Amino acid sequence: MFIIATLSILLVQNLVYTASLNWSSPNNIIASKTNVSYILNGEKLRQRFYSKNLGAALKVIWKPTSDYLPVKQGAVILHPYNEYNMQIAKNTHNKKTATKTGLRVSWMATKENYHNTGVVKYANDRILINGQTPTKRQYYTTKIGTLMVRSSRGHNVVTITYKPSLSMRLGLLINLISWLIFGGYLLLLGLKKWPQKNAHHF
């Protein structure tokens, strides 16, 4: 146990020392560049981390690791992280605004072509294109589920909301009813025991 503890301390000390060397380096402060995309490095990146704006550094360095994506059945993706990086992480051509029920994406287009919205469409998502329910020809999704919309000339707006399936809504309803029944049972149980407790005081 003593040998294991000693080796563990030495390993952690070596990792901290390596990280501190990277941080103080004038050229590279990124400890590991595996699957990391960045625009700035060295002193310029270090200044971003010291900024009062906590999001400043995240605009110039990011790790394009996807979460759960609706990959099409049978799709072959050789470089999934690269696909996510190019289609979503680096996609800054849209204005995204959170709404009460979902997400609003807007952009300007000079011609009619399919535009990458930079968001992912899942099975139960509902979309509106310029306030209208779209046809199948007005959009499609890529292999990783990125929503591609056929733009109209000028200002375009896509609204994406999530509509739970019937089975999920029934499940939530059953869950709520179960909690109400359980709470009512505890209340009745407490009311039954309350007179018994008070009877001992007389």
Short mmCIF file of the C-alpha atoms (twelve columns), coordinates in Angstrom:
data_MODEL
# 
_entry.id   MODEL 
# 
loop_
_atom_site.group_PDB 
_atom_site.id 
_atom_site.type_symbol 
_atom_site.label_atom_id 
_atom_site.label_alt_id 
_atom_site.label_comp_id 
_atom_site.label_asym_id 
_atom_site.label_seq_id 
_atom_site.Cartn_x 
_atom_site.Cartn_y 
_atom_site.Cartn_z 
_atom_site.pdbx_PDB_model_num 
ATOM 1   C CA . MET A 1   0.000   0.000  0.000   1 
ATOM 2   C CA . PHE A 2   2.883   2.349  0.848   1 
ATOM 3   C CA . ILE A 3   4.530   1.710  -2.544  1 
ATOM 4   C CA . ILE A 4   1.242   2.244  -4.412  1 
ATOM 5   C CA . ALA A 5   0.564   5.481  -2.517  1 
ATOM 6   C CA . THR A 6   4.106   6.745  -3.212  1 
ATOM 7   C CA . LEU A 7   3.860   5.954  -6.926  1 
ATOM 8   C CA . SER A 8   0.446   7.638  -7.128  1 
ATOM 9   C CA . ILE A 9   1.794   10.812 -5.515  1 
ATOM 10  C CA . LEU A 10  4.791   10.859 -7.876  1 
ATOM 11  C CA . LEU A 11  2.502   10.356 -10.894 1 
ATOM 12  C CA . VAL A 12  0.192   13.199 -9.862  1 
ATOM 13  C CA . GLN A 13  3.198   15.424 -9.146  1 
ATOM 14  C CA . ASN A 14  4.579   14.711 -12.615 1 
ATOM 15  C CA . LEU A 15  1.223   15.520 -14.250 1 
ATOM 16  C CA . VAL A 16  0.955   18.809 -12.353 1 
ATOM 17  C CA . TYR A 17  4.544   19.700 -13.254 1 
ATOM 18  C CA . THR A 18  3.927   18.964 -16.971 1 
ATOM 19  C CA . ALA A 19  0.724   21.021 -16.938 1 
ATOM 20  C CA . SER A 20  2.493   23.954 -15.267 1 
ATOM 21  C CA . LEU A 21  5.261   23.824 -17.902 1 
ATOM 22  C CA . ASN A 22  2.664   23.975 -20.665 1 
ATOM 23  C CA . TRP A 23  0.845   26.848 -18.983 1 
ATOM 24  C CA . SER A 24  4.010   28.931 -18.590 1 
ATOM 25  C CA . SER A 25  5.192   28.187 -22.136 1 
ATOM 26  C CA . PRO A 26  5.181   31.227 -24.468 1 
ATOM 27  C CA . ASN A 27  4.161   29.173 -27.511 1 
ATOM 28  C CA . ASN A 28  1.832   26.376 -26.397 1 
ATOM 29  C CA . ILE A 29  -0.302  26.260 -23.244 1 
ATOM 30  C CA . ILE A 30  -2.581  23.414 -24.364 1 
ATOM 31  C CA . ALA A 31  -1.671  20.269 -22.428 1 
ATOM 32  C CA . SER A 32  -3.194  17.865 -24.953 1 
ATOM 33  C CA . LYS A 33  -4.178  18.712 -28.516 1 
ATOM 34  C CA . THR A 34  -6.013  15.439 -29.131 1 
ATOM 35  C CA . ASN A 35  -9.341  16.314 -30.747 1 
ATOM 36  C CA . VAL A 36  -8.947  19.972 -29.756 1 
ATOM 37  C CA . SER A 37  -9.645  22.866 -32.130 1 
ATOM 38  C CA . TYR A 38  -8.263  26.310 -31.392 1 
ATOM 39  C CA . ILE A 39  -7.730  29.687 -33.013 1 
ATOM 40  C CA . LEU A 40  -5.348  31.199 -30.454 1 
ATOM 41  C CA . ASN A 41  -2.541  29.697 -28.395 1 
ATOM 42  C CA . GLY A 42  0.279   30.839 -26.141 1 
ATOM 43  C CA . GLU A 43  0.084   34.245 -24.441 1 
ATOM 44  C CA . LYS A 44  -3.012  35.358 -26.402 1 
ATOM 45  C CA . LEU A 45  -4.960  32.299 -25.242 1 
ATOM 46  C CA . ARG A 46  -3.701  32.749 -21.680 1 
ATOM 47  C CA . GLN A 47  -5.056  36.312 -21.657 1 
ATOM 48  C CA . ARG A 48  -8.474  34.979 -22.663 1 
ATOM 49  C CA . PHE A 49  -8.514  32.728 -19.594 1 
ATOM 50  C CA . TYR A 50  -7.678  35.714 -17.368 1 
ATOM 51  C CA . SER A 51  -10.510 37.767 -18.891 1 
ATOM 52  C CA . LYS A 52  -13.506 38.770 -16.765 1 
ATOM 53  C CA . ASN A 53  -15.683 37.418 -19.570 1 
ATOM 54  C CA . LEU A 54  -15.776 33.700 -18.705 1 
ATOM 55  C CA . GLY A 55  -16.841 32.778 -22.224 1 
ATOM 56  C CA . ALA A 56  -13.968 34.558 -23.973 1 
ATOM 57  C CA . ALA A 57  -11.665 31.521 -23.980 1 
ATOM 58  C CA . LEU A 58  -14.406 29.178 -25.207 1 
ATOM 59  C CA . LYS A 59  -14.726 31.190 -28.404 1 
ATOM 60  C CA . VAL A 60  -11.140 30.469 -29.445 1 
ATOM 61  C CA . ILE A 61  -10.598 26.925 -28.126 1 
ATOM 62  C CA . TRP A 62  -13.060 24.056 -28.013 1 
ATOM 63  C CA . LYS A 63  -13.200 20.277 -28.050 1 
ATOM 64  C CA . PRO A 64  -15.662 19.099 -30.715 1 
ATOM 65  C CA . THR A 65  -16.888 16.034 -28.867 1 
ATOM 66  C CA . SER A 66  -20.506 15.333 -29.712 1 
ATOM 67  C CA . ASP A 67  -23.145 14.219 -27.250 1 
ATOM 68  C CA . TYR A 68  -26.040 12.002 -28.361 1 
ATOM 69  C CA . LEU A 69  -26.667 12.471 -32.082 1 
ATOM 70  C CA . PRO A 70  -29.418 10.868 -34.209 1 
ATOM 71  C CA . VAL A 71  -27.074 9.147  -36.645 1 
ATOM 72  C CA . LYS A 72  -28.942 7.695  -39.609 1 
ATOM 73  C CA . GLN A 73  -29.306 3.946  -39.633 1 
ATOM 74  C CA . GLY A 74  -26.630 2.328  -41.780 1 
ATOM 75  C CA . ALA A 75  -24.642 5.569  -42.115 1 
ATOM 76  C CA . VAL A 76  -20.865 5.153  -42.255 1 
ATOM 77  C CA . ILE A 77  -19.017 8.053  -40.600 1 
ATOM 78  C CA . LEU A 78  -15.243 7.756  -40.802 1 
ATOM 79  C CA . HIS A 79  -14.440 10.842 -38.720 1 
ATOM 80  C CA . PRO A 80  -17.437 11.626 -36.451 1 
ATOM 81  C CA . TYR A 81  -15.644 14.302 -34.414 1 
ATOM 82  C CA . ASN A 82  -14.561 16.071 -37.577 1 
ATOM 83  C CA . GLU A 83  -18.116 15.942 -38.953 1 
ATOM 84  C CA . TYR A 84  -19.445 17.445 -35.719 1 
ATOM 85  C CA . ASN A 85  -16.723 20.093 -35.730 1 
ATOM 86  C CA . MET A 86  -17.381 21.197 -39.309 1 
ATOM 87  C CA . GLN A 87  -21.196 21.014 -39.258 1 
ATOM 88  C CA . ILE A 88  -21.937 22.341 -35.774 1 
ATOM 89  C CA . ALA A 89  -18.979 23.566 -33.677 1 
ATOM 90  C CA . LYS A 90  -17.495 25.801 -36.387 1 
ATOM 91  C CA . ASN A 91  -20.872 26.893 -37.725 1 
ATOM 92  C CA . THR A 92  -21.136 30.556 -36.724 1 
ATOM 93  C CA . HIS A 93  -23.166 31.829 -39.681 1 
ATOM 94  C CA . ASN A 94  -26.491 31.732 -37.839 1 
ATOM 95  C CA . LYS A 95  -28.082 33.739 -35.072 1 
ATOM 96  C CA . LYS A 96  -29.494 31.430 -32.411 1 
ATOM 97  C CA . THR A 97  -32.012 32.609 -29.826 1 
ATOM 98  C CA . ALA A 98  -33.622 30.541 -27.089 1 
ATOM 99  C CA . THR A 99  -37.416 30.776 -26.898 1 
ATOM 100 C CA . LYS A 100 -39.874 29.598 -24.239 1 
ATOM 101 C CA . THR A 101 -40.537 26.389 -26.139 1 
ATOM 102 C CA . GLY A 102 -37.383 25.776 -28.159 1 
ATOM 103 C CA . LEU A 103 -34.789 27.421 -30.365 1 
ATOM 104 C CA . ARG A 104 -34.937 30.101 -33.056 1 
ATOM 105 C CA . VAL A 105 -32.313 30.152 -35.812 1 
ATOM 106 C CA . SER A 106 -32.088 33.009 -38.338 1 
ATOM 107 C CA . TRP A 107 -29.788 33.969 -41.226 1 
ATOM 108 C CA . MET A 108 -29.617 36.015 -44.414 1 
ATOM 109 C CA . ALA A 109 -29.442 34.289 -47.810 1 
ATOM 110 C CA . THR A 110 -28.594 35.771 -51.220 1 
ATOM 111 C CA . LYS A 111 -29.826 32.753 -53.158 1 
ATOM 112 C CA . GLU A 112 -32.008 29.689 -52.764 1 
ATOM 113 C CA . ASN A 113 -29.905 26.776 -51.582 1 
ATOM 114 C CA . TYR A 114 -29.731 24.361 -48.668 1 
ATOM 115 C CA . HIS A 115 -28.366 26.088 -45.576 1 
ATOM 116 C CA . ASN A 116 -26.707 24.442 -42.579 1 
ATOM 117 C CA . THR A 117 -28.605 25.612 -39.480 1 
ATOM 118 C CA . GLY A 118 -25.940 24.277 -37.108 1 
ATOM 119 C CA . VAL A 119 -28.520 22.490 -34.942 1 
ATOM 120 C CA . VAL A 120 -29.546 18.853 -34.668 1 
ATOM 121 C CA . LYS A 121 -33.055 17.597 -35.397 1 
ATOM 122 C CA . TYR A 122 -34.273 14.689 -33.302 1 
ATOM 123 C CA . ALA A 123 -37.216 12.387 -33.990 1 
ATOM 124 C CA . ASN A 124 -39.821 14.319 -31.978 1 
ATOM 125 C CA . ASP A 125 -38.627 17.797 -32.934 1 
ATOM 126 C CA . ARG A 126 -41.105 20.024 -34.773 1 
ATOM 127 C CA . ILE A 127 -39.817 22.717 -37.118 1 
ATOM 128 C CA . LEU A 128 -41.304 25.801 -38.740 1 
ATOM 129 C CA . ILE A 129 -39.585 27.478 -41.678 1 
ATOM 130 C CA . ASN A 130 -40.463 31.170 -41.928 1 
ATOM 131 C CA . GLY A 131 -43.556 30.499 -39.828 1 
ATOM 132 C CA . GLN A 132 -44.829 27.662 -42.028 1 
ATOM 133 C CA . THR A 133 -44.868 23.895 -41.625 1 
ATOM 134 C CA . PRO A 134 -42.311 22.697 -44.186 1 
ATOM 135 C CA . THR A 135 -42.623 19.974 -46.776 1 
ATOM 136 C CA . LYS A 136 -40.084 17.170 -47.054 1 
ATOM 137 C CA . ARG A 137 -38.422 18.951 -49.972 1 
ATOM 138 C CA . GLN A 138 -37.658 22.021 -47.858 1 
ATOM 139 C CA . TYR A 139 -35.231 20.315 -45.514 1 
ATOM 140 C CA . TYR A 140 -33.189 17.204 -44.839 1 
ATOM 141 C CA . THR A 141 -30.762 15.987 -42.190 1 
ATOM 142 C CA . THR A 142 -27.138 14.945 -42.593 1 
ATOM 143 C CA . LYS A 143 -25.669 11.647 -41.431 1 
ATOM 144 C CA . ILE A 144 -25.228 13.012 -37.899 1 
ATOM 145 C CA . GLY A 145 -28.643 14.718 -37.844 1 
ATOM 146 C CA . THR A 146 -27.734 18.322 -38.659 1 
ATOM 147 C CA . LEU A 147 -30.733 20.200 -40.048 1 
ATOM 148 C CA . MET A 148 -30.268 21.506 -43.598 1 
ATOM 149 C CA . VAL A 149 -32.977 23.950 -44.745 1 
ATOM 150 C CA . ARG A 150 -33.676 25.293 -48.228 1 
ATOM 151 C CA . SER A 151 -33.265 29.055 -47.895 1 
ATOM 152 C CA . SER A 152 -35.382 31.746 -49.476 1 
ATOM 153 C CA . ARG A 153 -33.682 34.943 -50.612 1 
ATOM 154 C CA . GLY A 154 -33.438 37.411 -47.773 1 
ATOM 155 C CA . HIS A 155 -34.140 36.805 -44.098 1 
ATOM 156 C CA . ASN A 156 -34.861 33.218 -43.028 1 
ATOM 157 C CA . VAL A 157 -36.102 31.927 -39.695 1 
ATOM 158 C CA . VAL A 158 -36.368 28.351 -38.439 1 
ATOM 159 C CA . THR A 159 -38.088 27.543 -35.153 1 
ATOM 160 C CA . ILE A 160 -37.376 24.194 -33.526 1 
ATOM 161 C CA . THR A 161 -39.478 22.836 -30.672 1 
ATOM 162 C CA . TYR A 162 -39.683 19.458 -28.992 1 
ATOM 163 C CA . LYS A 163 -42.996 17.603 -28.846 1 
ATOM 164 C CA . PRO A 164 -42.961 14.601 -26.502 1 
ATOM 165 C CA . SER A 165 -44.345 11.355 -27.878 1 
ATOM 166 C CA . LEU A 166 -47.673 9.985  -26.628 1 
ATOM 167 C CA . SER A 167 -45.931 7.225  -24.686 1 
ATOM 168 C CA . MET A 168 -43.721 9.759  -22.874 1 
ATOM 169 C CA . ARG A 169 -46.692 11.965 -22.011 1 
ATOM 170 C CA . LEU A 170 -48.607 8.961  -20.672 1 
ATOM 171 C CA . GLY A 171 -45.557 7.944  -18.662 1 
ATOM 172 C CA . LEU A 172 -45.292 11.417 -17.097 1 
ATOM 173 C CA . LEU A 173 -49.020 11.415 -16.335 1 
ATOM 174 C CA . ILE A 174 -48.832 7.987  -14.681 1 
ATOM 175 C CA . ASN A 175 -45.821 9.148  -12.682 1 
ATOM 176 C CA . LEU A 176 -47.682 12.259 -11.477 1 
ATOM 177 C CA . ILE A 177 -50.785 10.243 -10.543 1 
ATOM 178 C CA . SER A 178 -48.616 7.729  -8.663  1 
ATOM 179 C CA . TRP A 179 -47.013 10.496 -6.591  1 
ATOM 180 C CA . LEU A 180 -50.432 11.991 -5.814  1 
ATOM 181 C CA . ILE A 181 -51.755 8.607  -4.687  1 
ATOM 182 C CA . PHE A 182 -48.653 8.006  -2.574  1 
ATOM 183 C CA . GLY A 183 -48.940 11.478 -1.010  1 
ATOM 184 C CA . GLY A 184 -52.633 10.930 -0.289  1 
ATOM 185 C CA . TYR A 185 -51.873 7.572  1.311   1 
ATOM 186 C CA . LEU A 186 -49.260 9.132  3.606   1 
ATOM 187 C CA . LEU A 187 -51.711 11.896 4.517   1 
ATOM 188 C CA . LEU A 188 -54.460 9.420  5.408   1 
ATOM 189 C CA . LEU A 189 -52.006 7.317  7.380   1 
ATOM 190 C CA . GLY A 190 -50.951 10.382 9.347   1 
ATOM 191 C CA . LEU A 191 -54.578 11.389 10.035  1 
ATOM 192 C CA . LYS A 192 -55.346 7.896  11.352  1 
ATOM 193 C CA . LYS A 193 -52.374 7.907  13.734  1 
ATOM 194 C CA . TRP A 194 -52.973 11.460 14.960  1 
ATOM 195 C CA . PRO A 195 -56.002 10.643 17.210  1 
ATOM 196 C CA . GLN A 196 -54.125 7.648  18.678  1 
ATOM 197 C CA . LYS A 197 -51.192 9.812  19.675  1 
ATOM 198 C CA . ASN A 198 -53.442 12.475 21.235  1 
ATOM 199 C CA . ALA A 199 -55.362 9.795  23.196  1 
ATOM 200 C CA . HIS A 200 -52.241 8.956  25.245  1 
ATOM 201 C CA . HIS A 201 -52.138 12.530 26.608  1 
ATOM 202 C CA . PHE A 202 -55.541 12.194 28.363  1 
# 
